[in-house]
PDB file of C-alpha atoms in Angstrom:
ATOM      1  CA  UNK A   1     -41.360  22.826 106.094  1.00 53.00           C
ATOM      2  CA  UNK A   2     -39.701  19.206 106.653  1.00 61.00           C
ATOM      3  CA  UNK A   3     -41.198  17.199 109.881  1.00 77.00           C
ATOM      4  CA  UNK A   4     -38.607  17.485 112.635  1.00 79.00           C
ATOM      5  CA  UNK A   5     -38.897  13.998 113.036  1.00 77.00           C
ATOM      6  CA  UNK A   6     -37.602  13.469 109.252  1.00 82.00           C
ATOM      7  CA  UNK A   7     -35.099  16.114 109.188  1.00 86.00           C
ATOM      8  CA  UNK A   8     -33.680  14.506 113.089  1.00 88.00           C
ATOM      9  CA  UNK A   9     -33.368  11.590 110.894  1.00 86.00           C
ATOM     10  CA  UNK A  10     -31.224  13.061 108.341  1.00 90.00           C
ATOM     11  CA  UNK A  11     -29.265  14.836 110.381  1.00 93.00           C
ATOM     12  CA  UNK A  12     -27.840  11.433 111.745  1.00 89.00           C
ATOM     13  CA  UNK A  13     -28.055   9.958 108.470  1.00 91.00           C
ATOM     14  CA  UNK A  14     -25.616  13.349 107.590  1.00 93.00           C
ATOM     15  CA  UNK A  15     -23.734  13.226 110.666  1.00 93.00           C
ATOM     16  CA  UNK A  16     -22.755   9.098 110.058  1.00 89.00           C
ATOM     17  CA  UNK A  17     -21.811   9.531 106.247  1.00 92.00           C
ATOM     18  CA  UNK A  18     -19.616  12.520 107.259  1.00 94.00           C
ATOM     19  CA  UNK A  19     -17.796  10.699 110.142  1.00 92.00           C
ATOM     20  CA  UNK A  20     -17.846   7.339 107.534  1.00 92.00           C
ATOM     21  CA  UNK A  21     -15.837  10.434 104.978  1.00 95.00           C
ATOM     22  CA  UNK A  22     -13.634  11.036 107.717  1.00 95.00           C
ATOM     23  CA  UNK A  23     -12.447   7.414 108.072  1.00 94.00           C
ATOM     24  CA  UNK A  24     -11.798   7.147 104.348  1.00 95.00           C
ATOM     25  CA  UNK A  25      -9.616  10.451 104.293  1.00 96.00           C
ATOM     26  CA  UNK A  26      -7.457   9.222 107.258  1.00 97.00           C
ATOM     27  CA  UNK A  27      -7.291   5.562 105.361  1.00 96.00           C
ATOM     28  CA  UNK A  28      -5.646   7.277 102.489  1.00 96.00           C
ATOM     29  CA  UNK A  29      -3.470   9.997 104.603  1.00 97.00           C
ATOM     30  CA  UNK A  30      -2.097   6.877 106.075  1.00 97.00           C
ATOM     31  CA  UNK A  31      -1.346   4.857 103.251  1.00 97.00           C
ATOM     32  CA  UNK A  32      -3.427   1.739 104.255  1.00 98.00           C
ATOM     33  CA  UNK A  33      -4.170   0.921 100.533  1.00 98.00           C
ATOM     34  CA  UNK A  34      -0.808  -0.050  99.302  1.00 98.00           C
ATOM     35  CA  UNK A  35       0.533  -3.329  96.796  1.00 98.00           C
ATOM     36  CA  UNK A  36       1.734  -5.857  98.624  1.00 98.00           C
ATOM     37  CA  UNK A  37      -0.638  -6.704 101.107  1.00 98.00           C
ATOM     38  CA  UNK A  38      -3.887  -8.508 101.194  1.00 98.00           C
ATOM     39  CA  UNK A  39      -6.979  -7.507 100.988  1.00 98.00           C
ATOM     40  CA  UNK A  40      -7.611  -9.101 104.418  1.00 97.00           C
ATOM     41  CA  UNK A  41      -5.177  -7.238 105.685  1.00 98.00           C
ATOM     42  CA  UNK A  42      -5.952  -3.699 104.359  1.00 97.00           C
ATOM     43  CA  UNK A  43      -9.380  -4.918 105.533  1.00 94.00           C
ATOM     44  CA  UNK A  44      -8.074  -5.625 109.310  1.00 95.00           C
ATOM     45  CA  UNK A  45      -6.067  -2.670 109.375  1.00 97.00           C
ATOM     46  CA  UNK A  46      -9.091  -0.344 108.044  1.00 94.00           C
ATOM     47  CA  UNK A  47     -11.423  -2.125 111.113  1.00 91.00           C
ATOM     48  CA  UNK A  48      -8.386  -1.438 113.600  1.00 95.00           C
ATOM     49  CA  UNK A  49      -8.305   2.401 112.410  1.00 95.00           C
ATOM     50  CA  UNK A  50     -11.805   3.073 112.445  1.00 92.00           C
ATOM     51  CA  UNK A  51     -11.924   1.916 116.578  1.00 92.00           C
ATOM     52  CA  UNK A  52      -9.414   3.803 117.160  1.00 95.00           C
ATOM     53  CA  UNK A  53     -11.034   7.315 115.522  1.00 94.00           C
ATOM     54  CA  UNK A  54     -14.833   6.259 116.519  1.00 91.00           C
ATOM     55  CA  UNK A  55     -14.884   2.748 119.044  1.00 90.00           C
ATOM     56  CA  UNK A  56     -16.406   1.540 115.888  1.00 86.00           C
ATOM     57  CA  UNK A  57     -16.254  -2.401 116.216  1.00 81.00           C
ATOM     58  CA  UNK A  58     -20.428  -3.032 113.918  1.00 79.00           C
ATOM     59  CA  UNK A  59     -21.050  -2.914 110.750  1.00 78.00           C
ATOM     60  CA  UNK A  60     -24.366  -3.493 108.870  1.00 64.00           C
ATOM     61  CA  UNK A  61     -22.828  -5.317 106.167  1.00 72.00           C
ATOM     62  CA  UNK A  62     -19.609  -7.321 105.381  1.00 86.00           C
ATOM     63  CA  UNK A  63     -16.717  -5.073 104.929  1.00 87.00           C
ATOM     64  CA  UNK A  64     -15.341  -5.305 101.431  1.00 91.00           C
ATOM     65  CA  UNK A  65     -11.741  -5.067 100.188  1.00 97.00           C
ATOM     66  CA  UNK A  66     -11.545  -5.470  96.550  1.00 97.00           C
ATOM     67  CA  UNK A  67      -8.556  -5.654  94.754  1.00 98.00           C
ATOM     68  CA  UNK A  68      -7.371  -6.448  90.239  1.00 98.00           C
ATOM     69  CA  UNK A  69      -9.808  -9.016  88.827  1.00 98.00           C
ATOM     70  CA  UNK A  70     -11.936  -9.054  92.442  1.00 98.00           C
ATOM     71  CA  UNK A  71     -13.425  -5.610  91.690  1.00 98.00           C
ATOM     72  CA  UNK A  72     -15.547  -7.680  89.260  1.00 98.00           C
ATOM     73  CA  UNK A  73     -17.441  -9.154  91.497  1.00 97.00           C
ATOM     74  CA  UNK A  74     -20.885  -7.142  93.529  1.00 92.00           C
ATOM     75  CA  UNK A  75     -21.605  -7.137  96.781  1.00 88.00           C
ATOM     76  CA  UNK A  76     -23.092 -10.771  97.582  1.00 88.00           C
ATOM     77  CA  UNK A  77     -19.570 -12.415  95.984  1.00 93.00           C
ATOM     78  CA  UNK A  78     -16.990 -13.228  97.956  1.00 94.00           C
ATOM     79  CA  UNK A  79     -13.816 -14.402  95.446  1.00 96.00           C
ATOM     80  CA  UNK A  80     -10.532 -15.839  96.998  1.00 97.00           C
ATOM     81  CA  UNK A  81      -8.072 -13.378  99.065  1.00 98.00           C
ATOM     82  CA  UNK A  82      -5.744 -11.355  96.712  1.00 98.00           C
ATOM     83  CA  UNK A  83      -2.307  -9.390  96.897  1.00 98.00           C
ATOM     84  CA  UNK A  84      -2.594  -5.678  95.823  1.00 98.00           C
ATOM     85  CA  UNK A  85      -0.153  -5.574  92.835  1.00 98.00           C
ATOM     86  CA  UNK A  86       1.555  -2.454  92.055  1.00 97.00           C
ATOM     87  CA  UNK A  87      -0.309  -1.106  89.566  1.00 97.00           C
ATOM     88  CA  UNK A  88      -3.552  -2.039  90.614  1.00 98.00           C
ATOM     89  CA  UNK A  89      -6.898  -0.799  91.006  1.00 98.00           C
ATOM     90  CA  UNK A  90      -8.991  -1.085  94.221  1.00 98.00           C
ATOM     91  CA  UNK A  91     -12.267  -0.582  95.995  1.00 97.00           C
ATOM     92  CA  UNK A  92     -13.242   0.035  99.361  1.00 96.00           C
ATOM     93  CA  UNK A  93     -17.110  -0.589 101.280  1.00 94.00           C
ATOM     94  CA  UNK A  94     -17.666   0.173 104.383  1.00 91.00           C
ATOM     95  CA  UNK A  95     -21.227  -0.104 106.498  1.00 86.00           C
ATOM     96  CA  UNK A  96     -20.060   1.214 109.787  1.00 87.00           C
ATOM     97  CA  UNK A  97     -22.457   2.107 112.517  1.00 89.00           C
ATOM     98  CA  UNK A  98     -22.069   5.298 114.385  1.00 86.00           C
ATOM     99  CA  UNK A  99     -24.604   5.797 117.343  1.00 82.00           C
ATOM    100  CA  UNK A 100     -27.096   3.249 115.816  1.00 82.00           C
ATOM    101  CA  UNK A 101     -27.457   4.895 112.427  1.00 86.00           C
ATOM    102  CA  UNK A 102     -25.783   3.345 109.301  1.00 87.00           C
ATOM    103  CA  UNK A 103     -23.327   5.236 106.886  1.00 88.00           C
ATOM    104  CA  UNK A 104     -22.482   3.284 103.560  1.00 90.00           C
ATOM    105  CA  UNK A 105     -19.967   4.844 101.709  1.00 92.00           C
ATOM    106  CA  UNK A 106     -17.473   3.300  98.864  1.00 95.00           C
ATOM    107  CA  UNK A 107     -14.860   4.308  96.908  1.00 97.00           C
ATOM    108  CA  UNK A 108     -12.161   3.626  94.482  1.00 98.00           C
ATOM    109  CA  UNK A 109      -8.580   3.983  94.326  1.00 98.00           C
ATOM    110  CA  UNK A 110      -6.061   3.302  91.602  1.00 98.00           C
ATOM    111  CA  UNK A 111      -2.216   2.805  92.051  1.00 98.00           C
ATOM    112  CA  UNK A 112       0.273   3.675  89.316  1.00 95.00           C
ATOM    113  CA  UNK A 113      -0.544   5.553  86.703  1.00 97.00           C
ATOM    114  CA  UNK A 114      -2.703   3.240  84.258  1.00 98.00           C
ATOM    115  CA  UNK A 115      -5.117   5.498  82.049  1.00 98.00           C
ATOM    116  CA  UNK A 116      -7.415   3.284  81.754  1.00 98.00           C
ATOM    117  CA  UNK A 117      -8.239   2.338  85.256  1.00 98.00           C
ATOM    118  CA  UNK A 118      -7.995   6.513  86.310  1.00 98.00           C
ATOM    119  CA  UNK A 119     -10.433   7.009  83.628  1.00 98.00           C
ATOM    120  CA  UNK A 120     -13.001   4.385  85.059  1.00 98.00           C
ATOM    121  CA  UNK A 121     -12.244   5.918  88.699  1.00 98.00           C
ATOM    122  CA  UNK A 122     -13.228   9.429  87.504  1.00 98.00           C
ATOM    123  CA  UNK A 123     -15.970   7.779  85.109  1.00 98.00           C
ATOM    124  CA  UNK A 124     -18.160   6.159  88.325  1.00 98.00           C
ATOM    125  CA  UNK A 125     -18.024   9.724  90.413  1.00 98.00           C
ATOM    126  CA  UNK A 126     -19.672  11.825  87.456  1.00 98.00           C
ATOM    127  CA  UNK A 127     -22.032   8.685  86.460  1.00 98.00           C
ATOM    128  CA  UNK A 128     -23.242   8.876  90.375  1.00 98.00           C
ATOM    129  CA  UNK A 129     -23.347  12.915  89.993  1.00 98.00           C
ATOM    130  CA  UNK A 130     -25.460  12.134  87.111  1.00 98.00           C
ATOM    131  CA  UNK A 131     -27.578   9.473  88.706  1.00 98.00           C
ATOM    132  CA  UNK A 132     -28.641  11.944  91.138  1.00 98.00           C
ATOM    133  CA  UNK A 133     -29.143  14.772  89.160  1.00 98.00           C
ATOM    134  CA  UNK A 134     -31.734  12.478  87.383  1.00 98.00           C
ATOM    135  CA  UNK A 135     -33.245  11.104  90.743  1.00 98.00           C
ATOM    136  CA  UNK A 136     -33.736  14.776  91.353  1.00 97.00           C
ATOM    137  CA  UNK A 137     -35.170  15.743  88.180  1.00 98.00           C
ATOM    138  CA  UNK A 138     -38.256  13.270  88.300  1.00 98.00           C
ATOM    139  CA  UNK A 139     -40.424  13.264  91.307  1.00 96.00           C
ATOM    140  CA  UNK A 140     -41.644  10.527  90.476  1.00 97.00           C
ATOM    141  CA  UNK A 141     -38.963   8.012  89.559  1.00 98.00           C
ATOM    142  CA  UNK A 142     -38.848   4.222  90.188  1.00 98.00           C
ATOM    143  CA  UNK A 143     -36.483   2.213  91.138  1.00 98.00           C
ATOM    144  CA  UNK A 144     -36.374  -0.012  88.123  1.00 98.00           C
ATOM    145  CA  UNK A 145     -36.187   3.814  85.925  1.00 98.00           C
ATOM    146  CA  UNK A 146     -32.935   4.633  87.919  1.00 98.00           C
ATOM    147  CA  UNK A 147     -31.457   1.429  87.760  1.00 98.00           C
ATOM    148  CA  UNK A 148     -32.317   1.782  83.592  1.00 98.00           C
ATOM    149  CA  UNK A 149     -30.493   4.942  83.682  1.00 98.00           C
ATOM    150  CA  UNK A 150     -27.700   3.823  85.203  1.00 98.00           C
ATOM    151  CA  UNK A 151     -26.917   1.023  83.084  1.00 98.00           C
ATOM    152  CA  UNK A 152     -26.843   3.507  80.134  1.00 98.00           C
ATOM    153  CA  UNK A 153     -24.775   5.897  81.564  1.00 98.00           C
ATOM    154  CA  UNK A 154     -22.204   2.683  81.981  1.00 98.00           C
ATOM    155  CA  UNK A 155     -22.569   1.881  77.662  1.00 98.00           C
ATOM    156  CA  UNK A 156     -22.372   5.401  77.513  1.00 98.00           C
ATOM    157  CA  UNK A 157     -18.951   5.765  79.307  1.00 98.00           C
ATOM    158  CA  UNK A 158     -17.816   2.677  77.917  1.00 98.00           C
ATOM    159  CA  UNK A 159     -18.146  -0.039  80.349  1.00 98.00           C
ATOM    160  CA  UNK A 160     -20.695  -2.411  81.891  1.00 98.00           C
ATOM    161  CA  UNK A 161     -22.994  -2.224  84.778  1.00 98.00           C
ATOM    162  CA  UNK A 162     -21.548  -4.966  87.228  1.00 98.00           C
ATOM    163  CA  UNK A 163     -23.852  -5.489  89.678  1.00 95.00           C
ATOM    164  CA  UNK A 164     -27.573  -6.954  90.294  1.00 96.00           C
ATOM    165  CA  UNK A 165     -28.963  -2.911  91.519  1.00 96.00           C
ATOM    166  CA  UNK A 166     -27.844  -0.152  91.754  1.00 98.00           C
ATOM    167  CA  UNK A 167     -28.501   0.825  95.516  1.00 96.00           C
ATOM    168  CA  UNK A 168     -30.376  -0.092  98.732  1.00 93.00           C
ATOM    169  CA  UNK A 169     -32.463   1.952 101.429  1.00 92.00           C
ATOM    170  CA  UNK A 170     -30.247   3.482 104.692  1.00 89.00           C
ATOM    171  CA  UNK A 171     -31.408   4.235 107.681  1.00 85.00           C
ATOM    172  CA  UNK A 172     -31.335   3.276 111.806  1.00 77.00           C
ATOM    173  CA  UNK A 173     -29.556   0.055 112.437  1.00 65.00           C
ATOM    174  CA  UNK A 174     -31.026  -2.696 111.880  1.00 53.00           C
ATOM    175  CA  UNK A 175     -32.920  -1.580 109.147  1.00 54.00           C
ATOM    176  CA  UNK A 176     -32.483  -4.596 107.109  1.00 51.00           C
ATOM    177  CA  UNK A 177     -34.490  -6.830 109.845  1.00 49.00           C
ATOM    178  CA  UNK A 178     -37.010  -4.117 110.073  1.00 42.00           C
ATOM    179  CA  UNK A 179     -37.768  -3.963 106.280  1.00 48.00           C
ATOM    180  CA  UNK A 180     -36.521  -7.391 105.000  1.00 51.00           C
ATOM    181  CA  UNK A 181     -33.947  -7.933 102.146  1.00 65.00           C
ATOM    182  CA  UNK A 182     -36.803  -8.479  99.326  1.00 85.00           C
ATOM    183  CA  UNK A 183     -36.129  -6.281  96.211  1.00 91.00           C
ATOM    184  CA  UNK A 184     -38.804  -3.438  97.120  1.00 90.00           C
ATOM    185  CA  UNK A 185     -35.354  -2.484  99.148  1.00 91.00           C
ATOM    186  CA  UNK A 186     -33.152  -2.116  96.322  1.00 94.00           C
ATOM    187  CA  UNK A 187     -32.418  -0.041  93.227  1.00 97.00           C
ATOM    188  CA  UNK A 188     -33.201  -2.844  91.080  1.00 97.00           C
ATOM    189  CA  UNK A 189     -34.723  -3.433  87.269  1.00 97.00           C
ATOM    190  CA  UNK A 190     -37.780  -5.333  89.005  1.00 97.00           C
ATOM    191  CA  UNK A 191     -38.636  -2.529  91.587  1.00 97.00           C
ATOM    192  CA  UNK A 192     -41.275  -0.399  90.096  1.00 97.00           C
ATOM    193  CA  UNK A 193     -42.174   1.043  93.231  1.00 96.00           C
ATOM    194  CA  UNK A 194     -41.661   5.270  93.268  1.00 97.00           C
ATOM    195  CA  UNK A 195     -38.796   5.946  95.158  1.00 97.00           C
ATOM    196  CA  UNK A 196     -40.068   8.358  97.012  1.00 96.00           C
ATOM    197  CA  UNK A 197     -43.058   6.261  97.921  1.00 94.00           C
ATOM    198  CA  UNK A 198     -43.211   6.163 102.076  1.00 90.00           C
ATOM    199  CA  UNK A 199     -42.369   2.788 103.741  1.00 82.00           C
ATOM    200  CA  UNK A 200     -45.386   0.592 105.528  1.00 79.00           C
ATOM    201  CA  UNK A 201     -45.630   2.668 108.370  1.00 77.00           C
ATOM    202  CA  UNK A 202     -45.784   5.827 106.609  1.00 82.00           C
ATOM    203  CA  UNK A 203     -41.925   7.159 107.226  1.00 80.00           C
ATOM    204  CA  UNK A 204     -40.210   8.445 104.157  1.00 85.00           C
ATOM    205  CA  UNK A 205     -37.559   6.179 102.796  1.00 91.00           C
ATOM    206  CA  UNK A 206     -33.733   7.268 102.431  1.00 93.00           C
ATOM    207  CA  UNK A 207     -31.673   5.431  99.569  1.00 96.00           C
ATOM    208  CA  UNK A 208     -27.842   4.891  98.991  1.00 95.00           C
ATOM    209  CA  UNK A 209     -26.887   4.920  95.202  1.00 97.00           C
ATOM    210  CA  UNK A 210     -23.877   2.764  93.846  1.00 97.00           C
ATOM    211  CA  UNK A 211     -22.192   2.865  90.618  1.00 98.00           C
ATOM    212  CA  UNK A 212     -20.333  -0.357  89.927  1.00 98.00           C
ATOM    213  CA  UNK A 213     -18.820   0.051  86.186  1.00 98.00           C
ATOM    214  CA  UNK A 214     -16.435  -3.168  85.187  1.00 98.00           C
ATOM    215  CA  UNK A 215     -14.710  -4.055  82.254  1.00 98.00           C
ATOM    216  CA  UNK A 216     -14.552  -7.885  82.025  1.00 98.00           C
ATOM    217  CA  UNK A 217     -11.793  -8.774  79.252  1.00 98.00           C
ATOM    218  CA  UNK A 218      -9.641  -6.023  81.114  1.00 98.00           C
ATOM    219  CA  UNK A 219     -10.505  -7.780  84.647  1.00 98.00           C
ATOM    220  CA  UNK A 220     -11.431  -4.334  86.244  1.00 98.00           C
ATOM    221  CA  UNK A 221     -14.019  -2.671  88.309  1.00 98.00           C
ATOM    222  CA  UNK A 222     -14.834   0.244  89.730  1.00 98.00           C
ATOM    223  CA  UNK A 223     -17.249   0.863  92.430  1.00 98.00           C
ATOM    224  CA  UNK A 224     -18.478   4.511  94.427  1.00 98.00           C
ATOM    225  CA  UNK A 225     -21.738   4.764  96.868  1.00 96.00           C
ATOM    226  CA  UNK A 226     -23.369   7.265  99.043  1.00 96.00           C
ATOM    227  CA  UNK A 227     -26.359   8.804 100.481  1.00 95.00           C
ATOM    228  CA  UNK A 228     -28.729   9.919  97.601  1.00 97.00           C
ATOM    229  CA  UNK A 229     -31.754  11.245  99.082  1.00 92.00           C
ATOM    230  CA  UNK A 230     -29.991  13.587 102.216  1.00 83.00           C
ATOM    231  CA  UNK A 231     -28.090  17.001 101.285  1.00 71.00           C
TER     232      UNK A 231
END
């Protein structure tokens, strides 16, 4: 039987990453990600919809708009403004806050009808369905393992891995200042800590997993995160 303390936990944990779902249907229902804006603009109009829906106005992270040859770039980049062209492809992440627990959630979204850029959409959600169906297979797993893993499944697809890890712990805002930013925090090739190894004070640990797949001489990305360790 789970602690009630641990499942309270990832019942908010739940609770944010469905509201965080929400907020990305409603951004596509109304059209938000469109050519011919900015990416700052997109980005203004996403922050501007989610306080309307929620009175969201934190996040726990920069929020990223990433359109064309920006979706190269991971997380700690941040490249020069672009317009969304017509037939582009783009990527959304979002760290909103609801009731002092973080959601993380990113997704991907291509315009037109380019093969190649719907293939690397769809490619990123099965690679994540297959990240976790690995997590879940080895009890356990390390960090560094899963991050292994998912650089193969990017050869395997036939792209690159784009970023430095492939994930990050979740939990109550501020968890960064509470656990520091030092790699034992990340899904990353030089954490060969078991994931399901409890933090310092003895609390289980809750991870995000992202898939960023790019192809470099094509200038395209694509990039898809959510909660891992919480059904």
């Amino acid at each position: 039987m789970m602690n009630p303390l641990v499942e309270k936990r990832h019942q908010a944990l739940r609770e944010a990453e469905t509201k965080a779902e929400f907020l990305f249907a409603t951004i596509e229902e109304k059209g938000i990600i469109r050519s011919g804006v900015t990416e700052k603009e997109i980005n203004k109009e996403i922050y501007e919809l989610a306080f309307q829906l929620f009175g969201i106005k934190k996040y726990w992270h920069k929020r990223i708009v990433r359109a064309g040859r920006n979706t190269l770039y991971p997380y700690r980049e941040n490249p020069p403004n672009l317009t969304v062209a017509p037939e582009d492809i783009v990527f959304l992440d979002f760290g909103p806050i609801f009731e002092d627990w973080e959601a993380d959630l990113g997704r991907t979204y291509v315009l037109g009808n380019d093969p190649v850029k719907q293939k690397l959409r769809d490619d990123i959600e099965k690679a994540w369905d297959e990240g976790k169906a690995y997590f879940l297979s080895k009890p356990d797993i390390t960090s560094s393992e899963l991050f292994a893993y998912m650089c193969e499944l990017a050869k395997a697809y036939g792209w690159e891995y784009g970023g430095p890890h492939a994930g990050h712990l979740i939990g109550e805002f501020p968890h960064e200042k509470i656990q520091g930013d030092d790699i034992d925090n990340y899904i990353h090739p030089d954490n060969h800590k078991p994931m399901r190894e409890p933090d310092q004070h003895g609390q289980p640990r809750d991870w995000i997993l992202e898939v960023h797949f790019i192809d470099r001489e094509r200038e395209i990305g694509g990039f898809v995160e959510k909660l891992l360790t919480v059904e």
